[in-house]
Tab-separated table of C-alpha atoms in Angstrom:
chain	number	residue	atom	x	y	z
X	292	UNK	CA	-17.151	-10.125	22.225
X	293	UNK	CA	-14.804	-9.266	19.335
X	294	UNK	CA	-16.388	-8.893	15.907
X	295	UNK	CA	-14.262	-11.696	14.403
X	296	UNK	CA	-16.372	-14.119	16.432
X	297	UNK	CA	-19.432	-13.196	14.355
X	298	UNK	CA	-17.841	-12.484	10.943
X	299	UNK	CA	-16.465	-15.099	8.531
X	300	UNK	CA	-13.566	-13.868	6.396
X	301	UNK	CA	-12.480	-15.497	3.137
X	302	UNK	CA	-9.085	-14.770	1.557
X	303	UNK	CA	-7.973	-15.530	-1.987
X	304	UNK	CA	-4.873	-17.666	-1.478
X	305	UNK	CA	-2.388	-17.433	-4.359
X	306	UNK	CA	-1.015	-20.817	-3.262
X	307	UNK	CA	-4.281	-22.666	-3.980
X	308	UNK	CA	-5.788	-20.223	-6.491
X	309	UNK	CA	-9.028	-20.209	-4.479
X	310	UNK	CA	-10.817	-18.221	-1.804
X	311	UNK	CA	-10.318	-19.978	1.505
X	312	UNK	CA	-11.893	-19.577	4.915
X	313	UNK	CA	-9.491	-17.582	7.080
X	314	UNK	CA	-8.444	-19.375	10.243
X	315	UNK	CA	-5.493	-17.791	12.056
X	316	UNK	CA	-2.915	-20.131	13.566
X	317	UNK	CA	-3.502	-18.620	17.015
X	318	UNK	CA	-7.071	-17.535	17.754
X	319	UNK	CA	-7.433	-13.775	17.971
X	320	UNK	CA	-3.838	-13.180	16.820
X	321	UNK	CA	-2.537	-12.659	13.270
X	322	UNK	CA	0.991	-12.494	11.892
X	323	UNK	CA	1.245	-10.626	8.563
X	324	UNK	CA	4.373	-9.865	6.534
X	325	UNK	CA	4.463	-7.588	3.472
X	326	UNK	CA	7.507	-6.985	1.280
X	327	UNK	CA	8.474	-3.323	1.590
X	328	UNK	CA	10.318	-0.954	-0.761
X	329	UNK	CA	13.909	-0.961	-1.982
X	330	UNK	CA	14.859	2.578	-0.982
X	331	UNK	CA	16.940	3.825	-3.906
X	332	UNK	CA	14.349	6.194	-5.473
X	333	UNK	CA	11.073	7.949	-4.743
X	334	UNK	CA	8.273	5.508	-3.981
X	335	UNK	CA	6.105	5.159	-7.096
X	336	UNK	CA	2.329	5.135	-7.302
X	337	UNK	CA	2.139	1.393	-7.978
X	338	UNK	CA	3.973	0.756	-4.703
X	339	UNK	CA	1.563	3.057	-2.895
X	340	UNK	CA	-1.379	1.102	-4.284
X	341	UNK	CA	0.102	-2.220	-3.109
X	342	UNK	CA	0.871	-0.921	0.384
X	343	UNK	CA	-2.570	0.739	0.537
X	344	UNK	CA	-4.228	-2.606	-0.181
X	345	UNK	CA	-2.480	-4.161	2.802
X	346	UNK	CA	-3.094	-1.070	4.918
X	347	UNK	CA	-6.853	-1.596	4.416
X	348	UNK	CA	-6.506	-5.328	5.150
X	349	UNK	CA	-4.567	-4.458	8.327
X	350	UNK	CA	-7.212	-1.891	9.295
X	351	UNK	CA	-10.104	-4.304	8.738
X	352	UNK	CA	-8.506	-7.100	10.764
X	353	UNK	CA	-7.928	-4.619	13.594
X	354	UNK	CA	-11.551	-3.464	13.264
X	355	UNK	CA	-12.683	-7.072	13.690
X	356	UNK	CA	-10.832	-7.164	17.000
X	357	UNK	CA	-7.780	-9.203	16.002
X	358	UNK	CA	-4.405	-8.461	17.522
X	359	UNK	CA	-2.240	-8.077	14.406
X	360	UNK	CA	1.540	-8.050	14.209
X	361	UNK	CA	2.143	-6.410	10.833
X	362	UNK	CA	5.757	-6.572	9.631
X	363	UNK	CA	6.817	-4.597	6.545
X	364	UNK	CA	10.515	-4.449	5.749
X	365	UNK	CA	12.840	-1.846	4.284
X	366	UNK	CA	15.287	-3.219	1.709
X	367	UNK	CA	18.418	-1.154	2.309
X	368	UNK	CA	21.166	-3.676	1.559
X	369	UNK	CA	21.276	-2.773	-2.104
X	370	UNK	CA	20.661	-5.560	-4.564
X	371	UNK	CA	21.407	-6.152	-8.187
X	372	UNK	CA	19.121	-4.607	-10.803
X	373	UNK	CA	16.632	-7.225	-12.136
X	374	UNK	CA	18.319	-10.192	-10.409
X	375	UNK	CA	20.767	-10.581	-7.557
X	376	UNK	CA	23.311	-12.529	-9.573
X	377	UNK	CA	24.353	-10.123	-12.305
X	378	UNK	CA	24.521	-6.376	-12.909
X	379	UNK	CA	24.925	-3.335	-10.656
X	380	UNK	CA	23.591	-2.794	-7.156
X	381	UNK	CA	20.584	-0.407	-7.187
X	382	UNK	CA	21.547	1.582	-4.096
X	383	UNK	CA	25.265	1.656	-4.940
X	384	UNK	CA	24.440	2.807	-8.480
X	385	UNK	CA	22.348	5.686	-7.136
X	386	UNK	CA	25.100	6.564	-4.627
X	387	UNK	CA	27.691	6.675	-7.434
X	388	UNK	CA	25.484	8.812	-9.679
X	389	UNK	CA	24.683	11.311	-6.919
X	390	UNK	CA	28.111	11.107	-5.217
X	391	UNK	CA	26.616	10.038	-1.896
X	392	UNK	CA	27.263	7.347	0.668
X	393	UNK	CA	24.872	4.395	0.076
X	394	UNK	CA	23.244	4.947	3.474
X	395	UNK	CA	22.592	8.596	2.538
X	396	UNK	CA	20.580	7.278	-0.398
X	397	UNK	CA	18.794	4.859	1.919
X	398	UNK	CA	17.993	7.598	4.445
X	399	UNK	CA	16.738	10.063	1.820
X	400	UNK	CA	14.305	7.656	0.208
X	401	UNK	CA	13.213	5.992	3.448
X	402	UNK	CA	12.170	9.437	4.689
X	403	UNK	CA	10.362	10.063	1.375
X	404	UNK	CA	8.583	6.712	1.682
X	405	UNK	CA	7.375	7.483	5.208
X	406	UNK	CA	6.279	11.015	4.289
X	407	UNK	CA	4.200	9.807	1.345
X	408	UNK	CA	2.531	7.006	3.311
X	409	UNK	CA	1.784	9.422	6.148
X	410	UNK	CA	0.282	11.878	3.645
X	411	UNK	CA	-1.973	9.097	2.342
X	412	UNK	CA	-3.071	8.254	5.918
X	413	UNK	CA	-1.440	4.820	6.301
X	414	UNK	CA	-1.194	3.077	9.634
X	415	UNK	CA	2.472	2.335	10.399
X	416	UNK	CA	3.337	-1.381	10.596
X	417	UNK	CA	3.915	-2.998	13.972
X	418	UNK	CA	7.571	-3.610	13.056
X	419	UNK	CA	9.590	-2.147	10.176
X	420	UNK	CA	12.884	-4.085	10.103
X	421	UNK	CA	15.750	-3.315	7.727
X	422	UNK	CA	17.773	-5.816	5.742
X	423	UNK	CA	21.083	-4.341	6.957
X	424	UNK	CA	19.939	-4.870	10.545
X	425	UNK	CA	19.550	-8.616	9.962
X	426	UNK	CA	22.760	-9.733	8.234
X	427	UNK	CA	23.612	-12.134	11.079
X	428	UNK	CA	20.217	-13.830	10.860
X	429	UNK	CA	20.622	-14.223	7.100
X	430	UNK	CA	24.058	-15.806	7.497
X	431	UNK	CA	22.654	-18.283	10.044
X	432	UNK	CA	19.897	-19.337	7.627
X	433	UNK	CA	22.473	-19.905	4.880
X	434	UNK	CA	24.490	-22.142	7.227
X	435	UNK	CA	21.392	-24.282	7.925
X	436	UNK	CA	20.551	-24.591	4.224
X	437	UNK	CA	24.146	-25.715	3.505
X	438	UNK	CA	24.026	-28.172	6.424
X	439	UNK	CA	20.795	-29.610	4.998
X	440	UNK	CA	22.553	-30.271	1.685
X	441	UNK	CA	20.608	-27.737	-0.407
X	442	UNK	CA	23.092	-24.856	-0.441
X	443	UNK	CA	26.613	-24.940	-1.897
X	444	UNK	CA	29.588	-22.599	-1.909
X	445	UNK	CA	31.420	-21.662	-5.107
X	446	UNK	CA	34.288	-19.147	-5.245
X	447	UNK	CA	33.100	-17.266	-2.169
X	448	UNK	CA	29.434	-17.150	-3.184
X	449	UNK	CA	26.679	-19.468	-1.940
X	450	UNK	CA	23.848	-20.738	-4.122
X	451	UNK	CA	20.571	-22.533	-3.511
X	452	UNK	CA	20.439	-25.903	-5.330
X	453	UNK	CA	16.945	-25.874	-6.862
X	454	UNK	CA	17.246	-29.378	-8.384
X	455	UNK	CA	18.389	-30.901	-5.082
X	456	UNK	CA	15.590	-29.079	-3.241
X	457	UNK	CA	13.017	-30.363	-5.723
X	458	UNK	CA	13.903	-33.978	-4.855
X	459	UNK	CA	12.132	-33.562	-1.499
X	460	UNK	CA	9.943	-30.478	-1.999
X	461	UNK	CA	8.153	-28.657	-4.800
X	462	UNK	CA	9.877	-25.647	-6.344
X	463	UNK	CA	7.221	-23.776	-8.322
X	464	UNK	CA	4.237	-24.458	-6.049
X	465	UNK	CA	3.277	-20.769	-5.764
X	466	UNK	CA	3.848	-19.666	-9.358
X	467	UNK	CA	2.664	-22.920	-10.934
X	468	UNK	CA	5.971	-23.416	-12.752
X	469	UNK	CA	7.558	-26.756	-13.533
X	470	UNK	CA	11.258	-27.110	-12.720
X	471	UNK	CA	11.931	-29.391	-15.699
X	472	UNK	CA	10.366	-26.854	-18.071
X	473	UNK	CA	12.303	-24.016	-16.465
X	474	UNK	CA	15.594	-25.847	-16.840
X	475	UNK	CA	14.833	-26.783	-20.463
X	476	UNK	CA	13.937	-23.195	-21.391
X	477	UNK	CA	16.907	-21.525	-19.711
X	478	UNK	CA	19.832	-20.451	-21.875
X	479	UNK	CA	23.051	-22.375	-21.170
X	480	UNK	CA	25.717	-20.205	-19.582
X	481	UNK	CA	28.636	-22.059	-21.221
X	482	UNK	CA	30.438	-22.621	-17.956
X	483	UNK	CA	30.707	-18.904	-17.203
X	484	UNK	CA	28.628	-19.221	-14.021
X	485	UNK	CA	29.463	-20.781	-10.661
X	486	UNK	CA	25.945	-22.192	-10.500
X	487	UNK	CA	25.300	-25.916	-10.860
X	488	UNK	CA	22.001	-25.141	-12.609
X	489	UNK	CA	20.751	-21.969	-14.307
X	490	UNK	CA	17.733	-21.821	-11.969
X	491	UNK	CA	19.855	-21.798	-8.802
X	492	UNK	CA	19.734	-18.462	-7.015
X	493	UNK	CA	22.203	-16.651	-4.784
X	494	UNK	CA	22.044	-16.886	-1.010
X	495	UNK	CA	25.314	-14.953	-0.619
X	496	UNK	CA	27.364	-13.113	-3.228
X	497	UNK	CA	31.083	-12.436	-2.971
X	498	UNK	CA	31.587	-8.698	-3.428
X	499	UNK	CA	33.703	-7.470	-6.298
X	500	UNK	CA	36.437	-4.977	-5.304
X	501	UNK	CA	34.317	-2.012	-6.429
X	502	UNK	CA	31.177	-3.156	-4.542
X	503	UNK	CA	30.540	-0.658	-1.725
X	504	UNK	CA	28.042	-2.447	0.520
X	505	UNK	CA	29.688	-5.590	1.965
X	506	UNK	CA	29.768	-7.642	5.139
X	507	UNK	CA	32.065	-10.409	6.437
X	508	UNK	CA	30.785	-13.975	6.305
X	509	UNK	CA	32.231	-17.518	6.569
X	510	UNK	CA	32.460	-17.598	2.753
X	511	UNK	CA	33.642	-14.107	1.732
X	512	UNK	CA	33.174	-10.405	2.204
X	513	UNK	CA	29.934	-9.929	0.365
X	514	UNK	CA	26.209	-9.365	0.637
X	515	UNK	CA	23.089	-11.525	1.011
X	516	UNK	CA	20.755	-12.524	-1.772
X	517	UNK	CA	17.585	-10.504	-2.293
X	518	UNK	CA	15.195	-13.343	-1.426
X	519	UNK	CA	16.957	-14.175	1.817
X	520	UNK	CA	16.238	-10.968	3.718
X	521	UNK	CA	12.458	-11.494	3.754
X	522	UNK	CA	12.891	-15.087	4.923
X	523	UNK	CA	15.087	-13.878	7.794
X	524	UNK	CA	12.919	-10.971	8.905
X	525	UNK	CA	9.512	-12.635	8.538
X	526	UNK	CA	10.507	-15.703	10.545
X	527	UNK	CA	12.364	-13.703	13.208
X	528	UNK	CA	9.289	-11.639	14.096
X	529	UNK	CA	6.444	-13.986	13.125
X	530	UNK	CA	7.923	-17.465	13.611
X	531	UNK	CA	8.645	-20.245	11.106
X	532	UNK	CA	4.929	-20.586	10.359
X	533	UNK	CA	2.657	-17.529	10.161
X	534	UNK	CA	-0.685	-16.450	8.722
X	535	UNK	CA	-0.370	-13.980	5.828
X	536	UNK	CA	2.405	-12.968	3.439
X	537	UNK	CA	1.686	-10.203	0.952
X	538	UNK	CA	3.263	-8.185	-1.804
X	539	UNK	CA	2.868	-7.070	-5.390
X	540	UNK	CA	1.928	-9.544	-8.126
X	541	UNK	CA	5.383	-9.060	-9.650
X	542	UNK	CA	6.992	-10.639	-6.559
X	543	UNK	CA	5.216	-13.993	-6.888
X	544	UNK	CA	8.116	-15.317	-8.983
X	545	UNK	CA	10.947	-15.524	-8.284
X	546	UNK	CA	10.952	-13.681	-4.942
X	547	UNK	CA	8.122	-15.372	-3.060
X	548	UNK	CA	8.770	-18.736	-4.694
X	549	UNK	CA	12.350	-18.558	-3.437
X	550	UNK	CA	11.197	-17.494	0.025
X	551	UNK	CA	9.094	-20.638	0.321
X	552	UNK	CA	12.006	-22.778	-0.869
X	553	UNK	CA	14.451	-21.191	1.600
X	554	UNK	CA	12.068	-21.660	4.514
X	555	UNK	CA	11.372	-25.287	3.661
X	556	UNK	CA	15.059	-26.025	3.091
X	557	UNK	CA	15.912	-24.449	6.451
X	558	UNK	CA	13.067	-25.598	8.725
X	559	UNK	CA	11.341	-28.404	6.814
X	560	UNK	CA	7.968	-26.674	6.974
X	561	UNK	CA	6.000	-24.333	4.726
X	562	UNK	CA	6.184	-20.802	6.139
X	563	UNK	CA	2.842	-19.196	5.246
X	564	UNK	CA	-0.825	-20.211	5.218
X	565	UNK	CA	-2.199	-17.439	2.980
X	566	UNK	CA	-0.215	-15.793	0.164
X	567	UNK	CA	-1.790	-12.541	-1.049
X	568	UNK	CA	-0.813	-10.530	-4.125
X	569	UNK	CA	-1.950	-7.043	-5.155
X	570	UNK	CA	-2.245	-6.244	-8.846
X	571	UNK	CA	-0.587	-3.489	-10.842
X	572	UNK	CA	-1.530	0.109	-11.568
X	573	UNK	CA	-1.466	1.382	-15.160
X	574	UNK	CA	-1.507	4.956	-16.464
X	575	UNK	CA	-3.837	5.838	-19.332
X	576	UNK	CA	-4.072	2.184	-20.323
X	577	UNK	CA	-0.304	1.582	-20.437
X	578	UNK	CA	2.241	0.195	-18.012
X	579	UNK	CA	3.889	2.837	-15.844
X	580	UNK	CA	7.585	3.207	-16.653
X	581	UNK	CA	10.101	5.997	-16.086
X	582	UNK	CA	11.928	4.991	-19.268
X	583	UNK	CA	8.919	5.782	-21.501
X	584	UNK	CA	7.784	8.843	-19.560
X	585	UNK	CA	4.450	7.157	-18.805
X	586	UNK	CA	4.861	7.710	-15.102
X	587	UNK	CA	3.416	9.764	-12.263
X	588	UNK	CA	4.641	10.072	-8.684
X	589	UNK	CA	2.331	10.232	-5.644
X	590	UNK	CA	3.509	13.734	-4.756
X	591	UNK	CA	2.667	14.964	-8.264
X	592	UNK	CA	-0.982	14.044	-7.652
X	593	UNK	CA	-0.976	16.267	-4.564
X	594	UNK	CA	0.659	19.216	-6.352
X	595	UNK	CA	-0.932	18.757	-9.789
X	596	UNK	CA	2.518	19.177	-11.360
X	597	UNK	CA	2.143	16.467	-13.980
X	598	UNK	CA	1.295	16.576	-17.702
X	599	UNK	CA	-1.200	13.776	-17.022
X	600	UNK	CA	-3.301	15.886	-14.610
X	601	UNK	CA	-5.593	18.876	-15.100
X	602	UNK	CA	-5.228	19.942	-11.449
X	603	UNK	CA	-4.086	18.816	-8.000
X	604	UNK	CA	-6.015	16.224	-5.991
X	605	UNK	CA	-6.014	15.538	-2.266
X	606	UNK	CA	-4.515	12.373	-0.798
X	607	UNK	CA	-7.993	11.370	0.364
X	608	UNK	CA	-9.337	11.555	-3.188
X	609	UNK	CA	-6.379	9.545	-4.530
X	610	UNK	CA	-6.908	6.968	-1.797
X	611	UNK	CA	-10.648	6.772	-2.548
X	612	UNK	CA	-9.836	6.336	-6.259
X	613	UNK	CA	-7.526	3.384	-5.592
X	614	UNK	CA	-9.979	1.658	-3.261
X	615	UNK	CA	-12.685	1.713	-5.936
X	616	UNK	CA	-10.926	-1.298	-7.493
X	617	UNK	CA	-10.368	-4.680	-5.848
X	618	UNK	CA	-6.759	-5.227	-4.804
X	619	UNK	CA	-6.408	-8.212	-7.183
X	620	UNK	CA	-7.647	-6.201	-10.196
X	621	UNK	CA	-5.544	-4.064	-12.537
X	622	UNK	CA	-6.424	-0.409	-11.935
X	623	UNK	CA	-5.959	2.244	-14.624
X	624	UNK	CA	-5.151	5.762	-13.459
X	625	UNK	CA	-6.240	8.725	-15.572
X	626	UNK	CA	-7.235	12.339	-15.088
X	627	UNK	CA	-10.886	11.572	-15.936
X	628	UNK	CA	-10.968	8.652	-13.500
X	629	UNK	CA	-9.641	10.615	-10.537
X	630	UNK	CA	-11.959	13.562	-11.320
X	631	UNK	CA	-14.889	11.124	-11.157
X	632	UNK	CA	-13.485	9.715	-7.897
X	633	UNK	CA	-13.290	13.225	-6.440
X	634	UNK	CA	-17.013	13.743	-7.071
X	635	UNK	CA	-17.815	10.429	-5.371
X	636	UNK	CA	-15.567	11.197	-2.416
X	637	UNK	CA	-17.183	14.629	-1.956
X	638	UNK	CA	-20.673	13.064	-1.999
X	639	UNK	CA	-19.606	10.619	0.690
X	640	UNK	CA	-18.092	13.319	2.902
X	641	UNK	CA	-21.134	15.571	2.424
X	642	UNK	CA	-23.448	12.754	3.534
X	643	UNK	CA	-21.367	12.183	6.661
X	644	UNK	CA	-21.849	15.855	7.539
X	645	UNK	CA	-25.553	15.790	6.669
X	646	UNK	CA	-26.309	12.890	9.014
X	647	UNK	CA	-25.539	15.202	11.936
X	648	UNK	CA	-28.560	17.313	10.966
X	649	UNK	CA	-31.009	14.380	10.824
X	650	UNK	CA	-33.506	14.003	13.671
X	651	UNK	CA	-34.582	10.665	15.126
X	652	UNK	CA	-38.158	9.409	14.885
X	653	UNK	CA	-40.407	7.031	16.773
X	654	UNK	CA	-40.036	4.310	14.150
X	655	UNK	CA	-37.658	3.106	11.423
X	656	UNK	CA	-38.574	2.708	7.759
X	657	UNK	CA	-35.072	1.649	6.678
X	658	UNK	CA	-33.423	-1.722	7.415
X	659	UNK	CA	-30.095	-0.587	8.860
X	660	UNK	CA	-29.161	-4.003	10.298
X	661	UNK	CA	-29.243	-5.781	6.914
X	662	UNK	CA	-27.353	-2.931	5.235
X	663	UNK	CA	-24.690	-3.025	7.947
X	664	UNK	CA	-24.134	-6.758	7.425
X	665	UNK	CA	-23.810	-6.193	3.651
X	666	UNK	CA	-20.909	-3.819	4.424
X	667	UNK	CA	-19.240	-6.566	6.451
X	668	UNK	CA	-20.038	-9.163	3.771
X	669	UNK	CA	-18.135	-7.067	1.211
X	670	UNK	CA	-14.970	-6.926	3.321
X	671	UNK	CA	-15.356	-10.532	4.439
X	672	UNK	CA	-15.251	-11.553	0.777
X	673	UNK	CA	-11.498	-11.153	0.218
X	674	UNK	CA	-11.520	-7.500	1.351
X	675	UNK	CA	-13.699	-6.306	-1.527
X	676	UNK	CA	-13.404	-2.528	-1.102
X	677	UNK	CA	-15.350	-1.572	-4.295
X	678	UNK	CA	-18.381	-3.564	-3.136
X	679	UNK	CA	-18.035	-1.956	0.295
X	680	UNK	CA	-17.978	1.504	-1.317
X	681	UNK	CA	-21.140	0.626	-3.273
X	682	UNK	CA	-22.806	-0.277	0.032
X	683	UNK	CA	-21.579	2.951	1.628
X	684	UNK	CA	-23.338	4.874	-1.136
X	685	UNK	CA	-26.483	2.978	-0.250
X	686	UNK	CA	-25.954	4.522	3.179
X	687	UNK	CA	-25.613	7.915	1.476
X	688	UNK	CA	-28.995	7.285	-0.176
X	689	UNK	CA	-30.472	6.542	3.262
X	690	UNK	CA	-29.177	9.856	4.586
X	691	UNK	CA	-30.656	11.768	1.641
X	692	UNK	CA	-34.032	10.106	2.239
X	693	UNK	CA	-33.867	11.003	5.932
X	694	UNK	CA	-32.932	14.597	5.153
X	695	UNK	CA	-35.834	14.890	2.686
X	696	UNK	CA	-38.196	13.465	5.292
X	697	UNK	CA	-39.222	10.524	3.088
X	698	UNK	CA	-37.723	7.997	5.530
X	699	UNK	CA	-37.357	7.777	9.309
X	700	UNK	CA	-35.074	6.103	11.840
X	701	UNK	CA	-35.225	5.599	15.576
X	702	UNK	CA	-32.447	7.135	17.652
X	703	UNK	CA	-30.779	3.707	18.012
X	704	UNK	CA	-30.881	3.006	14.253
X	705	UNK	CA	-29.695	6.516	13.435
X	706	UNK	CA	-26.715	6.073	15.765
X	707	UNK	CA	-26.003	2.654	14.204
X	708	UNK	CA	-26.041	4.170	10.693
X	709	UNK	CA	-23.710	6.972	11.768
X	710	UNK	CA	-21.284	4.671	13.622
X	711	UNK	CA	-21.190	2.115	10.794
X	712	UNK	CA	-20.430	4.791	8.199
X	713	UNK	CA	-17.692	6.248	10.393
X	714	UNK	CA	-16.188	2.803	11.098
X	715	UNK	CA	-15.941	1.807	7.436
X	716	UNK	CA	-15.126	5.214	5.916
X	717	UNK	CA	-12.653	6.447	8.530
X	718	UNK	CA	-11.310	3.367	10.313
X	719	UNK	CA	-11.321	0.696	7.588
X	720	UNK	CA	-10.877	2.645	4.330
X	721	UNK	CA	-8.727	5.282	6.033
X	722	UNK	CA	-10.610	8.237	4.523
X	723	UNK	CA	-11.238	11.430	6.423
X	724	UNK	CA	-11.590	15.164	6.361
X	725	UNK	CA	-9.017	17.036	4.344
X	726	UNK	CA	-6.015	18.280	6.267
X	727	UNK	CA	-6.222	22.067	6.385
X	728	UNK	CA	-3.067	24.077	5.944
X	729	UNK	CA	-3.364	26.986	8.387
X	730	UNK	CA	-0.944	29.155	6.417
X	731	UNK	CA	-3.036	28.680	3.262
X	732	UNK	CA	-6.199	29.577	5.201
X	733	UNK	CA	-4.572	32.751	6.520
X	734	UNK	CA	-3.449	33.730	3.018
X	735	UNK	CA	-6.928	33.128	1.606
X	736	UNK	CA	-8.557	35.188	4.368
X	737	UNK	CA	-6.094	38.002	3.679
X	738	UNK	CA	-6.891	37.865	-0.035
X	739	UNK	CA	-10.665	37.973	0.549
X	740	UNK	CA	-10.287	40.899	2.971
X	741	UNK	CA	-8.217	42.716	0.354
X	742	UNK	CA	-11.024	42.206	-2.204
X	743	UNK	CA	-13.593	43.434	0.352
X	744	UNK	CA	-11.495	46.588	0.743
X	745	UNK	CA	-11.428	47.047	-3.042
X	746	UNK	CA	-15.208	46.529	-3.152
X	747	UNK	CA	-15.768	49.102	-0.391
X	748	UNK	CA	-13.640	51.596	-2.309
X	749	UNK	CA	-15.621	50.891	-5.508
X	750	UNK	CA	-18.913	51.468	-3.641
X	751	UNK	CA	-17.598	54.723	-2.161
X	752	UNK	CA	-16.769	55.863	-5.700
X	753	UNK	CA	-20.262	54.739	-6.819
X	754	UNK	CA	-18.653	52.127	-9.134
X	755	UNK	CA	-21.426	49.642	-8.427
X	756	UNK	CA	-20.641	47.509	-11.479
X	757	UNK	CA	-17.190	46.663	-10.073
X	758	UNK	CA	-18.630	46.234	-6.572
X	759	UNK	CA	-21.205	43.730	-7.825
X	760	UNK	CA	-18.605	41.938	-9.970
X	761	UNK	CA	-16.334	41.329	-6.931
X	762	UNK	CA	-19.294	40.076	-4.868
X	763	UNK	CA	-20.592	37.767	-7.629
X	764	UNK	CA	-17.203	36.296	-8.513
X	765	UNK	CA	-16.470	35.541	-4.857
X	766	UNK	CA	-19.889	33.865	-4.571
X	767	UNK	CA	-19.077	31.723	-7.594
X	768	UNK	CA	-16.021	30.504	-5.668
X	769	UNK	CA	-18.207	29.589	-2.681
X	770	UNK	CA	-17.403	32.731	-0.660
X	771	UNK	CA	-20.504	34.672	0.407
X	772	UNK	CA	-20.211	38.333	1.480
X	773	UNK	CA	-22.450	39.652	4.269
X	774	UNK	CA	-22.993	43.441	4.511
X	775	UNK	CA	-24.084	44.962	7.830
X	776	UNK	CA	-23.815	48.232	9.785
X	777	UNK	CA	-20.573	46.929	11.314
X	778	UNK	CA	-19.034	46.300	7.881
X	779	UNK	CA	-18.645	43.416	5.457
X	780	UNK	CA	-17.818	39.844	6.536
X	781	UNK	CA	-17.607	36.632	4.562
X	782	UNK	CA	-18.695	32.998	4.912
X	783	UNK	CA	-16.801	30.107	3.305
């Protein structure tokens, strides 16, 4: 029997502002869509945190035995900076600055995105569609919205009529905004815009002569609006009505609000049951921004090449750090915080090694069953990873008691403790042993052997002070020398 039959999951739904009992549309099957990156620059740490939150959610649902179709898109069309209606296309701007074809920019940063997520031990999504691969689907949705009287063409561009839509539906239901207030607070454009109302948004934009990325359509050579691509790709692979839609908190308005409106205008039904939003990551108490220099890239954590870091940290440690905060909470990154996380991560990994040395007993003095359910309760409560981690450290305490001999477990309970720790640490949180770089290991072994040679030479010359200094300094680094008749060896 799958675990989801015995576990009750609650999800905080941004649409209702409450935790709701999770009931998938089709029993045992889940459709989940998450807005992916716009690939015009290196993926930033805030993006990694958002995608990590949904990676853990994906992992936990799989652990419960659900069949999950997880769709996460790649935005490679190139959209306007800040809004789709004005300004310069992000990908085209990067292509112009670096004298590249737009799709070279897309390829470079898509590869970077995949490399970083692989480094941080993400599961790949079930489907990773691209916006450029779904232009036809986007055009067909626009046609339906026009046919339903909520889209209109103006000078080769097509806009979504928010006021007309609001006569039958509710624009602002996700963000809690009122259309009348939005219209009243929007600056008049003095007739310079083709829009009927300032709040209308683009479904299709006619390309200016200098615009590189363009496609033919019934209205003009142009490109689709930013909000439209996610509507097209989510419904193509998950249907007009699916379970979960996720993304960063910054996408709630206007992006996700417009997605709902487009779906309802096209199909007449609301597209998603549970809207989930991950919160932002700050750096030393301030918003991350390239413009102010208060910024750190994921790869810089791994190399330590950042003025904000005292040293390099592994991807596992960075992942553990991020999961110590709930996905809906703001998380502040700092050198002190990740150093503390490293100590916690090492304690957890050490305990998982130590449990292998524990022997079973005839009776149990620890309640493993109740502890195990508390681990599930944490994740069942809107995927509360920090509470889960607190429970995992209760498991660490159990292991320490067992190792000291002040507690006992039967073979069955000991196996249950070990399997539960492995399931939540490795499978759900996605943490594991550090990846060893064989070339680095070979270099280190060569260096230690060189120092052993220097020590042997010092001993032959009766320079025992230098000999002892080499031995003691290696020991301080965790490298123990062993002298025997056959020579000197070392233990890491």
